[in-house]
Tab-separated table of C-alpha atoms in Angstrom:
chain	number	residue	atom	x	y	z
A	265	UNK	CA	6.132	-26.514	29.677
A	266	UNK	CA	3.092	-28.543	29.456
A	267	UNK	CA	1.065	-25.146	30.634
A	268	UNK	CA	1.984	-23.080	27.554
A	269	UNK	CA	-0.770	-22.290	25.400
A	270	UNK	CA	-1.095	-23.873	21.767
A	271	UNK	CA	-2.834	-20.991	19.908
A	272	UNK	CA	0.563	-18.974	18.896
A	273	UNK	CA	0.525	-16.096	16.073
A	274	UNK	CA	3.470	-17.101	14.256
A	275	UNK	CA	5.920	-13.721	13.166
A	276	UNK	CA	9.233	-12.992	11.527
A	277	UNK	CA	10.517	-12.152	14.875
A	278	UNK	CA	11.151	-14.670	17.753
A	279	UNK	CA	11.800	-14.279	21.116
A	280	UNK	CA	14.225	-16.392	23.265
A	281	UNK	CA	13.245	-17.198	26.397
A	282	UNK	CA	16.542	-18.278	29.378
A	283	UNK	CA	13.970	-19.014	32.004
A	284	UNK	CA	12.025	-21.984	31.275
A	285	UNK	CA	14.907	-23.933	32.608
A	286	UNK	CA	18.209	-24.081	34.381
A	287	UNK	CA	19.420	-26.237	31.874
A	288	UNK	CA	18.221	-25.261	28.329
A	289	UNK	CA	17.604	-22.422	26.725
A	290	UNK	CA	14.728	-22.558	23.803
A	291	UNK	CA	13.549	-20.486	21.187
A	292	UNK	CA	9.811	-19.817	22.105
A	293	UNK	CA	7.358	-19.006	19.031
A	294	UNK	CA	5.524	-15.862	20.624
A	295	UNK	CA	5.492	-13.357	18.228
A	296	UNK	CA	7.090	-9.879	18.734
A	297	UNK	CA	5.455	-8.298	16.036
A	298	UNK	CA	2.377	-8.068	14.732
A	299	UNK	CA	0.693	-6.698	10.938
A	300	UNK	CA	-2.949	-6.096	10.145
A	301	UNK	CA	-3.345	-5.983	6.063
A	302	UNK	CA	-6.504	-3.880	4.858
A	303	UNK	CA	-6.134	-5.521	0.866
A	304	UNK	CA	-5.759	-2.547	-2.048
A	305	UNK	CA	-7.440	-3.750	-4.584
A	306	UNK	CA	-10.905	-3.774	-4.040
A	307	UNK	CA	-10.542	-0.107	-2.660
A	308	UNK	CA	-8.730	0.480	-6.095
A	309	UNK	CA	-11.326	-0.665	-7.694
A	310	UNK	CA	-14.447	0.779	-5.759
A	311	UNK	CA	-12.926	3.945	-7.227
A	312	UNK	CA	-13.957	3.124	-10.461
A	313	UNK	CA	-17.576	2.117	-8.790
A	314	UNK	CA	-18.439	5.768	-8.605
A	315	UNK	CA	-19.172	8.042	-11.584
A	316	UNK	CA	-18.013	11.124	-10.497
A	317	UNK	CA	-14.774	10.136	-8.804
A	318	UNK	CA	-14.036	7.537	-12.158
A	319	UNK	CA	-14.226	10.934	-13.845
A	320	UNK	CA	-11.279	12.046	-12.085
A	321	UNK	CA	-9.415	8.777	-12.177
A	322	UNK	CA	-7.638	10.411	-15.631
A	323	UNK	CA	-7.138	13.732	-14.497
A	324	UNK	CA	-3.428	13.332	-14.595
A	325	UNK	CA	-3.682	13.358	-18.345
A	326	UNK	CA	-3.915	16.844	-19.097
A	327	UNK	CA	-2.574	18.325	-15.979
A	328	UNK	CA	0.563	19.801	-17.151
A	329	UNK	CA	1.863	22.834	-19.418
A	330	UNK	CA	5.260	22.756	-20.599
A	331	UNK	CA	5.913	26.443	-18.597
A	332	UNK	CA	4.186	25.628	-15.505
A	333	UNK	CA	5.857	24.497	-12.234
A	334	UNK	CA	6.107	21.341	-11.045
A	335	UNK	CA	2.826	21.116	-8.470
A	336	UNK	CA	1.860	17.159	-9.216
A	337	UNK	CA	3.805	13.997	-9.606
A	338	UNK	CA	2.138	13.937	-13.614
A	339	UNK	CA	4.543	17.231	-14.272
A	340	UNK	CA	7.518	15.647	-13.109
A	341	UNK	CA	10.284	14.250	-14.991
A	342	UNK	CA	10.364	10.624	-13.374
A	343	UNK	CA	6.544	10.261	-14.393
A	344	UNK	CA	7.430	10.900	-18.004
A	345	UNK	CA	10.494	8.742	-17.755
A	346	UNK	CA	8.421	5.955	-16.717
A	347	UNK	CA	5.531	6.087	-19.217
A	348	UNK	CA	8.044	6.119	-21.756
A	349	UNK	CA	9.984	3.024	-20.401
A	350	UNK	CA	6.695	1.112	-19.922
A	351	UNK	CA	4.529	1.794	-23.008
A	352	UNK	CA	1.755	-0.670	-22.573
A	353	UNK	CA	0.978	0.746	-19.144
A	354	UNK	CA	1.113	3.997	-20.120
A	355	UNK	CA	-1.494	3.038	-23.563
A	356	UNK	CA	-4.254	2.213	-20.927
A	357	UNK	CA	-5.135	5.467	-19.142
A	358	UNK	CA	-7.523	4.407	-16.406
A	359	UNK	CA	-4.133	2.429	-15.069
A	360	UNK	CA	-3.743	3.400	-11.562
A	361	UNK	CA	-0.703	5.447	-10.228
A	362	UNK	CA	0.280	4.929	-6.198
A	363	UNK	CA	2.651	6.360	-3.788
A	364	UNK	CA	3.172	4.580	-0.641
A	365	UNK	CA	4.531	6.244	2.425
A	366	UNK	CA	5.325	5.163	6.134
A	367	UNK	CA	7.091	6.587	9.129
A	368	UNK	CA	6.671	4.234	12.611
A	369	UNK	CA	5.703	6.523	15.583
A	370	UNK	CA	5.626	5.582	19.657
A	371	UNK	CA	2.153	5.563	20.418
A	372	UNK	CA	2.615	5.713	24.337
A	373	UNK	CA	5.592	8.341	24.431
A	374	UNK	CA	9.208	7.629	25.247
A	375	UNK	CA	8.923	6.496	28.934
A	376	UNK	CA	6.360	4.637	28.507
A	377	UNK	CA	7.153	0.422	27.811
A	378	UNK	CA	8.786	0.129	24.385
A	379	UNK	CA	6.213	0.046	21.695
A	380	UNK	CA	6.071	0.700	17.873
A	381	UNK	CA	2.985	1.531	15.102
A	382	UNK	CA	3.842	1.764	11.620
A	383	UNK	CA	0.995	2.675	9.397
A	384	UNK	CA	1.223	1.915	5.710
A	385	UNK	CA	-0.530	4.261	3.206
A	386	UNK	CA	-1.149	4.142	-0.012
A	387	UNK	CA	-1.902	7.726	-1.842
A	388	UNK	CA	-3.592	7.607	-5.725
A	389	UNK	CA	-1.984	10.370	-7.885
A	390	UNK	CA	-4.391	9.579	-10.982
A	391	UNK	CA	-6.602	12.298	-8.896
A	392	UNK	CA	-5.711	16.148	-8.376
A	393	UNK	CA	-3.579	17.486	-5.941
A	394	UNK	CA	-6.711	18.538	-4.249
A	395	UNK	CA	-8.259	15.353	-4.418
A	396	UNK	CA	-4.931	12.806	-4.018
A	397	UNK	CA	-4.578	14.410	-0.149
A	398	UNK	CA	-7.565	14.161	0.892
A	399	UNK	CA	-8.699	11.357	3.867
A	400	UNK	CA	-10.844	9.488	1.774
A	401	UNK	CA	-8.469	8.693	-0.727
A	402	UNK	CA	-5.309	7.819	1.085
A	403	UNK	CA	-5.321	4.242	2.178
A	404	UNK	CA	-4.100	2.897	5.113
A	405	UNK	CA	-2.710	-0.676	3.641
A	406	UNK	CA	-0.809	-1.875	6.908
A	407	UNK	CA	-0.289	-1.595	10.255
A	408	UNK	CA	2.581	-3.044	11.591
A	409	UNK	CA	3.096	-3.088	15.415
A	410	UNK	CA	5.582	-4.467	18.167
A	411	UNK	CA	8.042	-3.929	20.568
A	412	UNK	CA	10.463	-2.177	18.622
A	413	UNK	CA	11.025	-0.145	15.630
A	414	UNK	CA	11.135	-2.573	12.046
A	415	UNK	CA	14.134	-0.949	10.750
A	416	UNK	CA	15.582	-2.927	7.710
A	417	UNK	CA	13.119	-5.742	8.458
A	418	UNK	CA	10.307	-3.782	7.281
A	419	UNK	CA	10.171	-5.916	4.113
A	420	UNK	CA	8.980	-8.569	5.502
A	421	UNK	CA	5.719	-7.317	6.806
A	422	UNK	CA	5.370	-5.499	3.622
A	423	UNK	CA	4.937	-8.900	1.881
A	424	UNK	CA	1.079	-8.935	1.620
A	425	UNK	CA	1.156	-5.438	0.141
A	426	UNK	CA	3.896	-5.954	-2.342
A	427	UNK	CA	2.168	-9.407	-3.461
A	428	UNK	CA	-0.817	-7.452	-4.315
A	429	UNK	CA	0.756	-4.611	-6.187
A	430	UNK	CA	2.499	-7.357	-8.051
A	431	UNK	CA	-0.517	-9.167	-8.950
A	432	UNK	CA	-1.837	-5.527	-10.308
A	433	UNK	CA	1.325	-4.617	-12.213
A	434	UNK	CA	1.657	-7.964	-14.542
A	435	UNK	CA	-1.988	-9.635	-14.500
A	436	UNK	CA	-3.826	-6.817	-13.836
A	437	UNK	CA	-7.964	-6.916	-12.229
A	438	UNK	CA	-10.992	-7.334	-14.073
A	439	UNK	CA	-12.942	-3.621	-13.030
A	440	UNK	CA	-15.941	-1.987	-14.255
A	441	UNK	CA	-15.364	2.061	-14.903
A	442	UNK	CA	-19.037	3.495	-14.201
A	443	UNK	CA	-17.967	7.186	-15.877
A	444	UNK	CA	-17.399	5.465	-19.424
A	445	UNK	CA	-19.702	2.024	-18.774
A	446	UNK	CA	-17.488	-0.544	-19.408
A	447	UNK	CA	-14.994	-2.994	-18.347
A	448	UNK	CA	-11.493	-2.795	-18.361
A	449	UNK	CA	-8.002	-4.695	-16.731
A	450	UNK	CA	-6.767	-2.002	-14.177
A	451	UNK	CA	-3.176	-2.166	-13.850
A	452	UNK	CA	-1.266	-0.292	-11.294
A	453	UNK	CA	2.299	0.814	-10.587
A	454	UNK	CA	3.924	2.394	-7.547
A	455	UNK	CA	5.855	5.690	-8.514
């Protein structure tokens, strides 16, 4: 034992190891999985940093007609059933709107040692639908990867994310909107 090394990533998953002795069996501290964060909020707000996309940063205002189909979260029901429950966020209209989405893939096929990547993305629907899908404005947020698929224990690597979408929901971040020169507190909310 005195040969293990000391510099250990510490993980929510543990491994236990039966072969360090006849006698006992002990619960090592290698981590199993590991998470890279890329933070949101600075990306959030270099969005605002540039004129012409802070422009489209309130498209979502006048997006809809009454008789048109549904072709943008703005149109939808849920979207009006939120503004409506949450008045103050709704008052501001440079507040940001996000969708988050994740699906964990094998990166090294099926017979290959078992392995796991889940990216974390973060899409903007302030923008158009044309805008809002494009590369450049998705974010990748995490990317959680291990042994095995996270199943229900993907709330725990989510933590970093969720902290910072909960610092932008009820504190909000000091940004500067370059289409309309001035400073405001962008909020944010995931749909």
């Amino acid at each position: 034992m005195e040969n293990m090394k000391a510099n250990v990533i510490y993980s929510a998953w543990y491994v236990k190891n039966h072969n360090l002795s006849n006698v006992m069996c002990i619960l090592l501290s290698l981590s199993q999985e590991s998470l890279w964060y890329l933070p949101i909020i600075p990306r959030l707000q270099r969005l605002y940093m540039s004129r012409k996309i802070a422009e489209h940063m309130t498209w979502h205002l006048n997006c809809c007609n009454e008789n048109e189909k549904i072709f943008h979260p703005a149109c939808g029901e849920a979207w009006k059933h939120f503004h409506s429950a949450h008045l103050e966020f709704a008052s501001e209209l440079k507040n940001v709107r996000l969708g988050l989405c994740t699906d964990g893939f094998t990166p090294f096929g099926h017979s290959a040692s078992p392995y796991s990547c889940w990216p974390v993305f973060m899409s903007v629907y302030n923008l158009s639908p044309t805008m809002c899908t494009k590369q450049e404005y998705v974010f990748l947020s995490l990317i959680i990867q291990g042994p095995q698929s996270l199943g229900k224990n993907i709330d725990v690597m989510l933590r970093p994310l969720i902290d910072d979408l909960k610092q932008l929901w009820y504190y909000g971040v000091q940004t500067y909107d370059n289409f309309r020169r001035q400073y405001f507190l962008m909020r944010a909310a995931l749909m």
